[in-house]
């Protein structure tokens, strides 16, 4: 069991509460990350450079709550990505067609990478935003592209150590927090009647907490460490895992996404290369979302360029903001509505700030407060978060500009309407038929991976490196299947009808294969037929034929 195997729906439902629990510390670090370079540079007489450095300060928003080893690597990569995005934006400032091409590239690559690597919030949007702001400011003629890039680098450089500050006193705090959450969730589940009305929800919480905790221990290096503290944490989590698995074995849960595999030690986490390669196996959610974002940016940018708006970047940023998460169409449309409402409120806030004509130091205070408030709002209310992001971004982008506030607001509103309209059309027209092909593809992948794992069971190599790799592929495929099936139920419920039972039976088969792998000892007879059956059913599913639930049930009986 690992943080990247199991029910994605469970993990997604838990993420909001987990992020909310981290909101105050994250908000404090976010405010500090924007405050340090902004105050320092303002004191040195470079207030505008301090404002521009805020683009790099967004680095602090990534990796919140993650272990030290994982977090610093992510922060360095994000910081370098922001500097590269700023460079691409600044060096194409004022060149409309080049800006559209580069923002499309940045949006598509960032969306694919963050989804394929499961980076989590805030995802790809800030890469697009940094490039957009970096392209707009030099285009006004008061700032050189080199200074814009340098400012972003200063902000990112300050943000990395600030983002790590909460680990100074207790480097193991993220692992210990995850263990406490897992212990509490498992104890609540074990204390309940497994067939009561609330048992499924308790199982869901326990499974999510265990998945999260295993991921924390892997990311921190605890699972391979010989340090006493690390080995004690691993031993405790193994005990919690066994207690949960003994209560919720494959076949006793009403929901296959909530059942635990019975391995006493977790499967290793996939490598970065492995996750990126998996993302390119079309159709996949990362490729699908990257394509949507690219199309949305290109079309909105061309429309804004044709309309002659002063800031085509804003239209492209709005389109990317709606499309980058790869959500189902219903939730993405809700996101578009919230974006519109939030932008209207945000423009009003920006107008009040501009009309008040605040001093440099009042502006500094406003930006620091806005940055912290955004982080408090994101896990709770997206519309409120957008209403705060809008004045923050506009205050940074219009630093040193001479445009009248009315002109800025009217153009931003037009750009917002363009970006949202394009994003909605992409969702309604392009994304409409993408759910079911993905379900069929992932059912086929799970069945193929079942066959591969069974092949190792038969050969007695399931415990070796290649057998472990086959188990990991199966677990990852099952997780992806859970994700895309949930999306298809919302986007295309009619199309999902003929695949619903087959999808559930496939998930149960995968769980049974993983359980058999955990207990396999030496070569096993009698699984060769099941291996070939899985491969054959995978081929049929890939061609659009749902596998028979009865056949899949018989395969489970043979394997068990």
Coordinates of C-alpha atoms in Angstrom, one line a residue:
X1 CA 0.0 0.0 0.0
X2 CA 1.3 3.4 -0.9
X3 CA 0.1 7.0 -1.1
X4 CA -0.1 6.6 -4.9
X5 CA -2.1 3.4 -4.9
X6 CA -5.7 2.9 -4.0
X7 CA -8.7 5.1 -4.4
X8 CA -8.0 8.5 -6.0
X9 CA -11.5 9.6 -5.2
X10 CA -10.8 8.9 -1.6
X11 CA -7.6 10.9 -1.7
X12 CA -9.3 13.8 -3.5
X13 CA -12.1 14.0 -1.0
X14 CA -9.6 14.1 1.9
X15 CA -7.4 16.7 0.3
X16 CA -9.6 19.7 1.0
X17 CA -9.6 18.9 4.8
X18 CA -5.9 18.2 4.8
X19 CA -5.1 21.5 3.0
X20 CA -7.4 23.4 5.3
X21 CA -5.5 22.1 8.3
X22 CA -2.3 23.5 6.8
X23 CA -3.9 26.8 5.7
X24 CA -2.7 29.0 8.6
X25 CA 1.0 27.9 8.5
X26 CA 1.0 28.1 4.7
X27 CA -0.6 31.5 4.8
X28 CA 2.1 32.8 7.2
X29 CA 4.9 31.5 5.0
X30 CA 3.2 32.9 1.9
X31 CA 3.0 36.3 3.5
X32 CA 6.6 36.1 4.6
X33 CA 7.8 35.0 1.2
X34 CA 6.3 38.1 -0.4
X35 CA 7.2 40.4 2.5
X36 CA 10.9 39.7 2.7
X37 CA 12.0 40.7 -0.8
X38 CA 9.3 43.4 -1.1
X39 CA 10.2 45.2 2.2
X40 CA 14.0 44.8 1.6
X41 CA 13.9 46.1 -2.0
X42 CA 11.6 49.0 -1.0
X43 CA 14.0 50.0 1.8
X44 CA 16.8 50.0 -0.8
X45 CA 14.8 52.3 -3.0
X46 CA 13.7 49.7 -5.5
X47 CA 9.9 49.3 -4.8
X48 CA 8.9 48.4 -8.3
X49 CA 11.6 45.6 -8.4
X50 CA 10.2 44.4 -5.1
X51 CA 6.7 44.2 -6.6
X52 CA 8.1 42.2 -9.5
X53 CA 9.9 39.9 -7.2
X54 CA 6.5 38.8 -5.9
X55 CA 6.2 36.6 -9.1
X56 CA 9.0 34.4 -7.7
X57 CA 7.5 34.4 -4.2
X58 CA 4.7 32.1 -5.4
X59 CA 7.3 29.3 -5.1
X60 CA 6.4 29.2 -1.4
X61 CA 2.9 27.8 -2.2
X62 CA 4.2 24.4 -3.4
X63 CA 5.0 21.4 -1.2
X64 CA 3.1 22.5 1.8
X65 CA 3.0 19.8 4.5
X66 CA 5.4 17.6 2.6
X67 CA 8.6 16.0 4.2
X68 CA 11.9 17.9 4.1
X69 CA 13.6 15.7 1.4
X70 CA 10.6 15.9 -1.0
X71 CA 9.8 19.5 -0.3
X72 CA 13.2 21.1 -1.0
X73 CA 13.6 19.2 -4.3
X74 CA 10.1 20.3 -5.4
X75 CA 10.8 23.9 -4.4
X76 CA 14.0 24.1 -6.3
X77 CA 12.4 22.7 -9.4
X78 CA 9.4 25.1 -9.1
X79 CA 11.7 28.1 -8.5
X80 CA 13.8 27.3 -11.6
X81 CA 10.5 26.8 -13.5
X82 CA 9.3 30.2 -12.5
X83 CA 12.5 31.9 -13.5
X84 CA 12.4 30.1 -16.9
X85 CA 8.7 31.1 -17.3
X86 CA 9.6 34.7 -16.4
X87 CA 12.4 34.6 -18.9
X88 CA 10.2 33.3 -21.7
X89 CA 7.5 35.9 -21.0
X90 CA 9.9 38.8 -20.6
X91 CA 11.9 38.1 -23.7
X92 CA 8.7 38.0 -25.9
X93 CA 7.2 41.1 -24.3
X94 CA 5.1 43.0 -26.8
X95 CA 5.3 40.4 -29.5
X96 CA 1.7 39.1 -29.7
X97 CA 2.2 35.9 -31.7
X98 CA 5.3 34.9 -29.8
X99 CA 3.6 35.5 -26.4
X100 CA 0.7 33.3 -27.5
X101 CA 3.0 30.5 -28.6
X102 CA 5.2 30.6 -25.5
X103 CA 2.3 30.8 -23.0
X104 CA 0.7 27.9 -24.8
X105 CA 3.9 25.9 -24.5
X106 CA 4.3 26.8 -20.8
X107 CA 0.6 26.1 -20.0
X108 CA 0.6 22.7 -21.7
X109 CA 4.0 21.5 -20.3
X110 CA 3.2 22.7 -16.8
X111 CA -0.2 21.2 -16.8
X112 CA 1.1 17.8 -18.1
X113 CA 4.0 17.7 -15.6
X114 CA 2.0 18.7 -12.5
X115 CA -0.8 16.2 -13.2
X116 CA 1.5 13.4 -14.4
X117 CA 3.7 13.8 -11.3
X118 CA 0.7 14.4 -9.0
X119 CA 2.2 17.6 -7.6
X120 CA -1.1 18.8 -6.1
X121 CA -2.2 22.3 -5.4
X122 CA -1.6 25.0 -6.6
X123 CA -0.7 23.1 -9.8
X124 CA 0.2 24.6 -13.2
X125 CA -1.6 28.0 -13.1
X126 CA 1.2 30.1 -11.5
X127 CA 3.6 29.1 -14.2
X128 CA 1.3 30.7 -16.7
X129 CA 0.6 33.7 -14.4
X130 CA 4.4 34.3 -13.9
X131 CA 5.0 34.2 -17.7
X132 CA 2.0 36.5 -18.3
X133 CA 3.0 39.1 -15.8
X134 CA 6.6 38.9 -16.9
X135 CA 5.5 39.5 -20.5
X136 CA 3.2 42.5 -19.6
X137 CA 5.5 44.6 -17.4
X138 CA 8.5 45.0 -19.8
X139 CA 6.1 45.6 -22.6
X140 CA 5.1 48.9 -20.9
X141 CA 8.7 50.2 -21.6
X142 CA 9.7 51.1 -18.0
X143 CA 11.4 47.8 -17.1
X144 CA 14.0 45.8 -19.0
X145 CA 13.5 42.0 -19.6
X146 CA 16.7 41.3 -17.7
X147 CA 15.5 43.2 -14.6
X148 CA 12.2 41.3 -14.7
X149 CA 13.9 38.0 -14.8
X150 CA 16.3 39.0 -12.0
X151 CA 13.4 40.1 -9.9
X152 CA 11.6 36.8 -10.3
X153 CA 14.8 35.0 -9.4
X154 CA 15.2 37.1 -6.2
X155 CA 11.6 36.3 -5.1
X156 CA 12.0 32.6 -5.8
X157 CA 15.4 32.5 -4.0
X158 CA 13.8 34.1 -0.9
X159 CA 10.8 31.8 -1.0
X160 CA 12.7 28.5 -0.9
X161 CA 14.2 28.8 2.6
X162 CA 11.0 30.4 3.9
X163 CA 8.9 27.5 2.6
X164 CA 11.2 25.2 4.6
X165 CA 11.1 27.3 7.8
X166 CA 8.5 25.2 9.6
X167 CA 10.8 22.2 9.5
X168 CA 13.7 23.8 11.4
X169 CA 12.5 22.8 14.9
X170 CA 11.1 19.4 14.0
X171 CA 12.2 18.0 10.6
X172 CA 10.0 14.9 11.1
X173 CA 6.8 17.0 11.7
X174 CA 5.0 16.0 8.4
X175 CA 5.6 12.3 9.0
X176 CA 4.4 12.5 12.6
X177 CA 1.3 14.5 11.6
X178 CA 0.5 11.9 9.0
X179 CA 0.9 9.1 11.5
X180 CA -1.4 10.8 14.0
X181 CA -4.0 11.2 11.3
X182 CA -3.7 7.5 10.3
X183 CA -3.8 6.3 13.8
X184 CA -6.9 8.3 14.6
X185 CA -8.7 7.3 11.4
X186 CA -7.9 3.5 11.8
X187 CA -9.0 3.5 15.4
X188 CA -12.3 5.1 14.6
X189 CA -12.9 2.5 11.8
X190 CA -11.9 -0.5 14.0
X191 CA -14.3 0.7 16.8
X192 CA -17.2 0.7 14.4
X193 CA -19.5 -2.1 13.1
X194 CA -18.1 -2.8 9.6
X195 CA -21.6 -3.3 8.3
X196 CA -23.1 -0.1 9.8
X197 CA -24.3 2.8 7.8
X198 CA -21.2 4.9 8.5
X199 CA -18.7 2.1 8.1
X200 CA -17.9 2.9 4.4
X201 CA -17.2 6.5 5.2
X202 CA -14.9 5.5 8.1
X203 CA -13.2 3.0 5.9
X204 CA -12.7 5.7 3.3
X205 CA -11.1 8.0 5.8
X206 CA -8.8 5.3 7.2
X207 CA -7.7 4.2 3.7
X208 CA -7.0 7.8 2.7
X209 CA -5.0 8.4 5.9
X210 CA -3.0 5.3 5.5
X211 CA -2.2 6.1 1.8
X212 CA -1.2 9.6 2.8
X213 CA 1.0 8.4 5.7
X214 CA 2.8 5.8 3.5
X215 CA 3.5 8.5 0.9
X216 CA 5.0 10.7 3.6
X217 CA 7.3 8.0 4.9
X218 CA 8.5 7.2 1.4
X219 CA 9.0 10.8 0.5
X220 CA 11.0 11.5 3.6
X221 CA 13.2 8.4 3.2
X222 CA 12.0 6.8 6.4
X223 CA 11.1 3.5 4.7
X224 CA 14.7 2.9 3.7
X225 CA 16.4 4.6 6.7
X226 CA 18.0 2.8 9.7
X227 CA 17.6 5.8 12.0
X228 CA 15.7 4.8 15.2
X229 CA 13.0 7.4 14.7
X230 CA 12.4 6.4 11.1
X231 CA 12.2 2.7 11.8
X232 CA 9.8 3.3 14.7
X233 CA 7.5 5.3 12.4
X234 CA 7.5 2.6 9.7
X235 CA 6.8 -0.1 12.3
X236 CA 3.9 1.8 13.7
X237 CA 2.4 2.4 10.3
X238 CA 2.8 -1.2 9.4
X239 CA 0.9 -2.2 12.5
X240 CA -1.9 0.2 11.6
X241 CA -1.9 -1.1 8.1
X242 CA -2.3 -4.7 9.2
X243 CA -5.0 -3.8 11.6
X244 CA -7.0 -2.1 8.9
X245 CA -6.4 -4.9 6.3
X246 CA -7.5 -7.5 8.8
X247 CA -10.8 -5.8 9.1
X248 CA -11.3 -4.8 5.4
X249 CA -10.1 -7.7 3.2
X250 CA -10.8 -7.9 -0.5
X251 CA -14.4 -9.2 -0.9
X252 CA -15.8 -7.8 2.4
X253 CA -16.0 -4.2 1.3
X254 CA -19.1 -2.9 -0.6
X255 CA -16.7 -0.6 -2.5
X256 CA -13.6 -1.9 -4.3
X257 CA -11.9 1.6 -4.1
X258 CA -12.0 1.3 -0.3
X259 CA -10.5 -2.2 0.2
X260 CA -6.9 -2.5 1.3
X261 CA -4.3 -4.7 -0.3
X262 CA -2.8 -7.0 2.3
X263 CA 0.9 -6.3 1.8
X264 CA 2.6 -5.7 5.1
X265 CA 5.2 -3.3 3.5
X266 CA 4.2 -0.6 1.0
X267 CA 5.0 -0.8 -2.7
X268 CA 7.8 1.6 -3.6
X269 CA 6.8 5.0 -5.0
X270 CA 7.2 5.4 -8.8
X271 CA 10.1 7.4 -10.2
X272 CA 9.7 10.8 -11.9
X273 CA 10.6 9.2 -15.2
X274 CA 8.1 6.4 -14.7
X275 CA 5.2 8.8 -13.9
X276 CA 6.0 11.0 -16.9
X277 CA 6.2 8.0 -19.3
X278 CA 2.8 6.8 -17.9
X279 CA 1.3 10.3 -18.6
X280 CA 2.2 9.9 -22.3
X281 CA 0.2 6.7 -22.8
X282 CA -2.7 8.3 -24.5
X283 CA -5.4 8.7 -23.5
X284 CA -4.5 10.0 -20.0
X285 CA -5.7 12.8 -17.8
X286 CA -2.4 14.7 -18.0
X287 CA -2.5 14.7 -21.8
X288 CA -6.2 15.5 -22.0
X289 CA -5.8 18.4 -19.6
X290 CA -2.7 19.7 -21.4
X291 CA -4.5 19.6 -24.7
X292 CA -7.4 21.5 -23.3
X293 CA -5.2 24.2 -21.8
X294 CA -3.2 24.6 -25.0
X295 CA -6.3 25.0 -27.1
X296 CA -7.8 27.4 -24.6
X297 CA -4.7 29.6 -24.4
X298 CA -4.3 29.7 -28.2
X299 CA -7.9 30.6 -29.0
X300 CA -8.3 33.1 -26.2
X301 CA -4.9 34.7 -27.1
X302 CA -5.8 35.1 -30.7
X303 CA -9.2 36.6 -29.9
X304 CA -7.7 39.0 -27.5
X305 CA -5.0 40.0 -30.0
X306 CA -7.5 40.5 -32.7
X307 CA -9.7 42.6 -30.3
X308 CA -6.7 44.8 -29.6
X309 CA -6.8 44.5 -25.8
X310 CA -3.7 45.9 -24.1
X311 CA -3.1 42.7 -22.0
X312 CA -3.7 39.6 -24.0
X313 CA -1.9 37.7 -21.3
X314 CA -4.9 38.1 -18.9
X315 CA -7.3 36.4 -21.3
X316 CA -4.9 33.4 -21.7
X317 CA -4.3 33.2 -18.0
X318 CA -8.1 33.1 -17.3
X319 CA -8.6 30.3 -19.8
X320 CA -5.7 28.3 -18.3
X321 CA -7.1 28.9 -14.8
X322 CA -10.4 27.2 -15.6
X323 CA -8.9 24.3 -17.6
X324 CA -5.6 23.3 -15.9
X325 CA -6.8 21.0 -13.2
X326 CA -8.2 18.3 -15.6
X327 CA -11.5 18.2 -13.6
X328 CA -14.7 16.8 -14.9
X329 CA -16.8 19.2 -17.0
X330 CA -19.3 20.0 -14.3
X331 CA -16.8 21.0 -11.7
X332 CA -14.8 23.0 -14.3
X333 CA -17.9 24.9 -15.3
X334 CA -18.5 25.7 -11.7
X335 CA -14.9 26.9 -11.5
X336 CA -15.6 29.2 -14.5
X337 CA -18.6 30.7 -12.8
X338 CA -16.6 31.2 -9.6
X339 CA -13.8 32.8 -11.6
X340 CA -16.2 35.3 -13.2
X341 CA -17.8 36.3 -9.9
X342 CA -14.4 36.4 -8.1
X343 CA -13.0 38.6 -10.9
X344 CA -15.8 41.1 -10.7
X345 CA -15.3 41.4 -6.9
X346 CA -11.5 41.5 -7.4
X347 CA -11.7 44.3 -9.9
X348 CA -13.8 46.3 -7.5
X349 CA -11.1 45.7 -4.8
X350 CA -8.4 46.7 -7.2
X351 CA -10.3 49.9 -8.1
X352 CA -10.6 50.8 -4.5
X353 CA -6.9 50.2 -3.9
X354 CA -5.9 52.3 -7.0
X355 CA -8.3 55.2 -6.3
X356 CA -7.0 55.4 -2.7
X357 CA -3.6 56.0 -4.2
X358 CA -1.8 54.2 -1.4
X359 CA 1.8 55.0 -0.5
X360 CA 4.6 52.5 -1.2
X361 CA 4.5 51.1 2.4
X362 CA 0.7 50.8 2.4
X363 CA 0.9 48.9 -0.9
X364 CA 3.5 46.6 0.7
X365 CA 1.1 45.9 3.6
X366 CA -1.8 45.3 1.2
X367 CA 0.1 42.8 -0.9
X368 CA 1.3 40.9 2.2
X369 CA -2.2 40.7 3.6
X370 CA -3.7 39.6 0.2
X371 CA -1.1 36.8 -0.2
X372 CA -1.8 35.3 3.2
X373 CA -5.6 35.7 2.7
X374 CA -5.5 33.9 -0.6
X375 CA -3.9 30.9 1.1
X376 CA -6.6 30.9 3.7
X377 CA -9.4 31.1 1.2
X378 CA -8.2 28.5 -1.4
X379 CA -9.1 25.4 0.5
X380 CA -12.5 26.8 1.6
X381 CA -14.0 29.1 -1.2
X382 CA -12.5 29.4 -4.6
X383 CA -14.5 32.5 -5.6
X384 CA -13.2 34.3 -2.6
X385 CA -9.6 33.3 -3.4
X386 CA -10.0 34.6 -7.0
X387 CA -11.4 37.9 -5.7
X388 CA -8.1 38.3 -3.8
X389 CA -5.8 36.9 -6.6
X390 CA -7.2 39.5 -9.1
X391 CA -6.1 42.7 -7.2
X392 CA -2.8 41.0 -6.2
X393 CA -1.9 40.1 -9.8
X394 CA -3.1 43.5 -11.1
X395 CA -1.2 45.5 -8.5
X396 CA 2.0 43.6 -9.4
X397 CA 1.4 43.8 -13.2
X398 CA 0.5 47.5 -13.3
X399 CA 3.4 48.7 -11.1
X400 CA 4.9 51.8 -12.7
X401 CA 2.1 51.9 -15.4
X402 CA 0.3 55.0 -16.3
X403 CA -3.0 53.6 -17.4
X404 CA -6.2 55.0 -15.8
X405 CA -7.9 52.7 -13.4
X406 CA -11.1 52.7 -15.5
X407 CA -9.1 51.6 -18.6
X408 CA -7.3 48.8 -16.7
X409 CA -10.6 47.5 -15.2
X410 CA -12.5 47.6 -18.5
X411 CA -9.8 45.8 -20.4
X412 CA -9.3 43.2 -17.7
X413 CA -13.1 42.5 -17.7
X414 CA -13.1 42.1 -21.4
X415 CA -10.1 39.8 -21.2
X416 CA -11.8 37.8 -18.5
X417 CA -15.0 37.4 -20.6
X418 CA -12.9 36.2 -23.5
X419 CA -10.9 33.7 -21.5
X420 CA -13.9 32.3 -19.7
X421 CA -16.0 32.0 -22.9
X422 CA -13.2 30.1 -24.6
X423 CA -12.7 27.8 -21.7
X424 CA -16.4 27.0 -21.4
X425 CA -16.6 26.3 -25.2
X426 CA -13.6 24.0 -24.8
X427 CA -15.3 22.1 -22.0
X428 CA -18.7 21.8 -23.8
X429 CA -17.4 21.0 -27.2
X430 CA -13.9 19.4 -27.0
X431 CA -14.1 17.7 -23.6
X432 CA -17.5 16.2 -24.0
X433 CA -16.5 12.9 -25.6
X434 CA -13.2 12.3 -23.8
X435 CA -14.4 10.5 -20.7
X436 CA -15.4 7.1 -22.0
X437 CA -12.4 6.4 -24.2
X438 CA -10.3 7.0 -21.1
X439 CA -12.4 4.6 -19.1
X440 CA -12.1 1.9 -21.8
X441 CA -8.3 2.4 -22.0
X442 CA -7.8 2.2 -18.2
X443 CA -10.0 -0.9 -17.9
X444 CA -7.8 -2.5 -20.5
X445 CA -4.6 -1.3 -18.7
X446 CA -5.7 -2.8 -15.4
X447 CA -6.5 -6.1 -17.0
X448 CA -3.2 -6.1 -18.8
X449 CA -1.4 -5.3 -15.6
X450 CA -3.3 -8.1 -13.8
X451 CA -2.0 -10.5 -16.5
X452 CA 1.5 -9.3 -16.1
X453 CA 1.4 -9.6 -12.3
X454 CA -0.1 -13.1 -12.5
X455 CA 2.6 -14.1 -15.0
X456 CA 5.2 -13.2 -12.3
X457 CA 3.2 -15.2 -9.7
X458 CA 3.3 -18.3 -12.0
X459 CA 7.0 -17.8 -12.6
X460 CA 7.8 -17.3 -9.0
X461 CA 9.4 -13.9 -9.7
X462 CA 6.7 -11.7 -8.0
X463 CA 9.1 -10.8 -5.1
X464 CA 11.9 -9.8 -7.4
X465 CA 12.5 -6.3 -9.0
X466 CA 10.5 -7.1 -12.1
X467 CA 7.6 -8.6 -10.1
X468 CA 7.5 -5.5 -7.8
X469 CA 7.5 -3.3 -10.8
X470 CA 4.5 -5.2 -12.2
X471 CA 2.6 -4.8 -8.9
X472 CA 3.3 -1.1 -8.9
X473 CA 2.1 -0.7 -12.4
X474 CA -1.1 -2.5 -11.5
X475 CA -1.6 -0.3 -8.4
X476 CA -1.1 2.9 -10.4
X477 CA -3.4 1.7 -13.2
X478 CA -6.1 0.9 -10.6
X479 CA -5.7 4.4 -9.1
X480 CA -6.0 6.0 -12.5
X481 CA -9.1 3.9 -13.3
X482 CA -10.8 5.1 -10.1
X483 CA -10.1 8.7 -11.1
X484 CA -11.4 8.5 -14.7
X485 CA -14.4 6.4 -13.7
X486 CA -15.5 9.0 -11.3
X487 CA -15.1 11.7 -13.9
X488 CA -17.0 9.6 -16.5
X489 CA -20.0 9.1 -14.1
X490 CA -20.3 12.9 -14.0
X491 CA -19.5 13.8 -17.6
X492 CA -21.2 10.9 -19.4
X493 CA -23.5 8.9 -17.1
X494 CA -25.3 7.3 -20.0
X495 CA -22.1 6.0 -21.6
X496 CA -20.9 4.7 -18.3
X497 CA -24.0 2.5 -17.8
X498 CA -22.6 -0.3 -19.9
X499 CA -19.2 -0.1 -18.3
X500 CA -20.2 0.4 -14.7
X501 CA -20.3 -3.3 -13.6
X502 CA -17.3 -4.2 -15.7
X503 CA -15.3 -1.4 -14.2
X504 CA -16.2 -2.5 -10.6
X505 CA -15.4 -6.1 -11.4
X506 CA -12.1 -5.1 -12.9
X507 CA -11.2 -3.1 -9.8
X508 CA -12.0 -6.1 -7.6
X509 CA -9.9 -8.4 -9.8
X510 CA -7.0 -6.0 -9.4
X511 CA -7.3 -6.0 -5.6
X512 CA -7.4 -9.8 -5.6
X513 CA -4.3 -10.0 -7.8
X514 CA -2.5 -7.6 -5.5
X515 CA -3.5 -9.7 -2.4
X516 CA -2.3 -12.8 -4.1
X517 CA 1.0 -11.1 -5.0
X518 CA 1.5 -10.2 -1.3
X519 CA 1.2 -13.9 -0.3
X520 CA 2.9 -15.6 -3.2
X521 CA 5.8 -17.8 -2.3
X522 CA 7.7 -19.5 -5.1
X523 CA 6.3 -20.5 -8.5
X524 CA 2.5 -21.1 -8.5
X525 CA 0.6 -23.6 -10.6
X526 CA -2.9 -22.9 -12.1
X527 CA -2.6 -19.2 -12.9
X528 CA -1.4 -19.5 -16.5
X529 CA -5.0 -19.7 -17.8
X530 CA -6.0 -16.6 -15.8
X531 CA -3.0 -14.8 -17.1
X532 CA -3.9 -15.3 -20.7
X533 CA -7.6 -14.6 -19.9
X534 CA -6.6 -11.2 -18.5
X535 CA -4.5 -10.3 -21.5
X536 CA -7.3 -11.4 -23.9
X537 CA -10.0 -9.4 -22.0
X538 CA -7.6 -6.4 -22.0
X539 CA -7.4 -6.5 -25.8
X540 CA -11.2 -6.7 -26.1
X541 CA -11.7 -3.8 -23.6
X542 CA -9.3 -1.7 -25.6
X543 CA -11.5 -2.3 -28.7
X544 CA -14.6 -1.1 -26.8
X545 CA -16.0 -4.4 -25.6
X546 CA -16.8 -4.3 -21.8
X547 CA -15.5 -7.5 -20.0
X548 CA -18.1 -9.7 -18.6
X549 CA -18.4 -9.2 -14.8
X550 CA -19.2 -12.9 -14.5
X551 CA -16.0 -13.8 -16.3
X552 CA -14.0 -11.5 -14.1
X553 CA -15.7 -13.0 -11.0
X554 CA -14.7 -16.5 -12.1
X555 CA -11.1 -15.3 -12.6
X556 CA -11.1 -14.0 -9.1
X557 CA -12.3 -17.3 -7.8
X558 CA -9.4 -19.1 -9.7
X559 CA -6.8 -16.7 -8.4
X560 CA -7.9 -16.8 -4.8

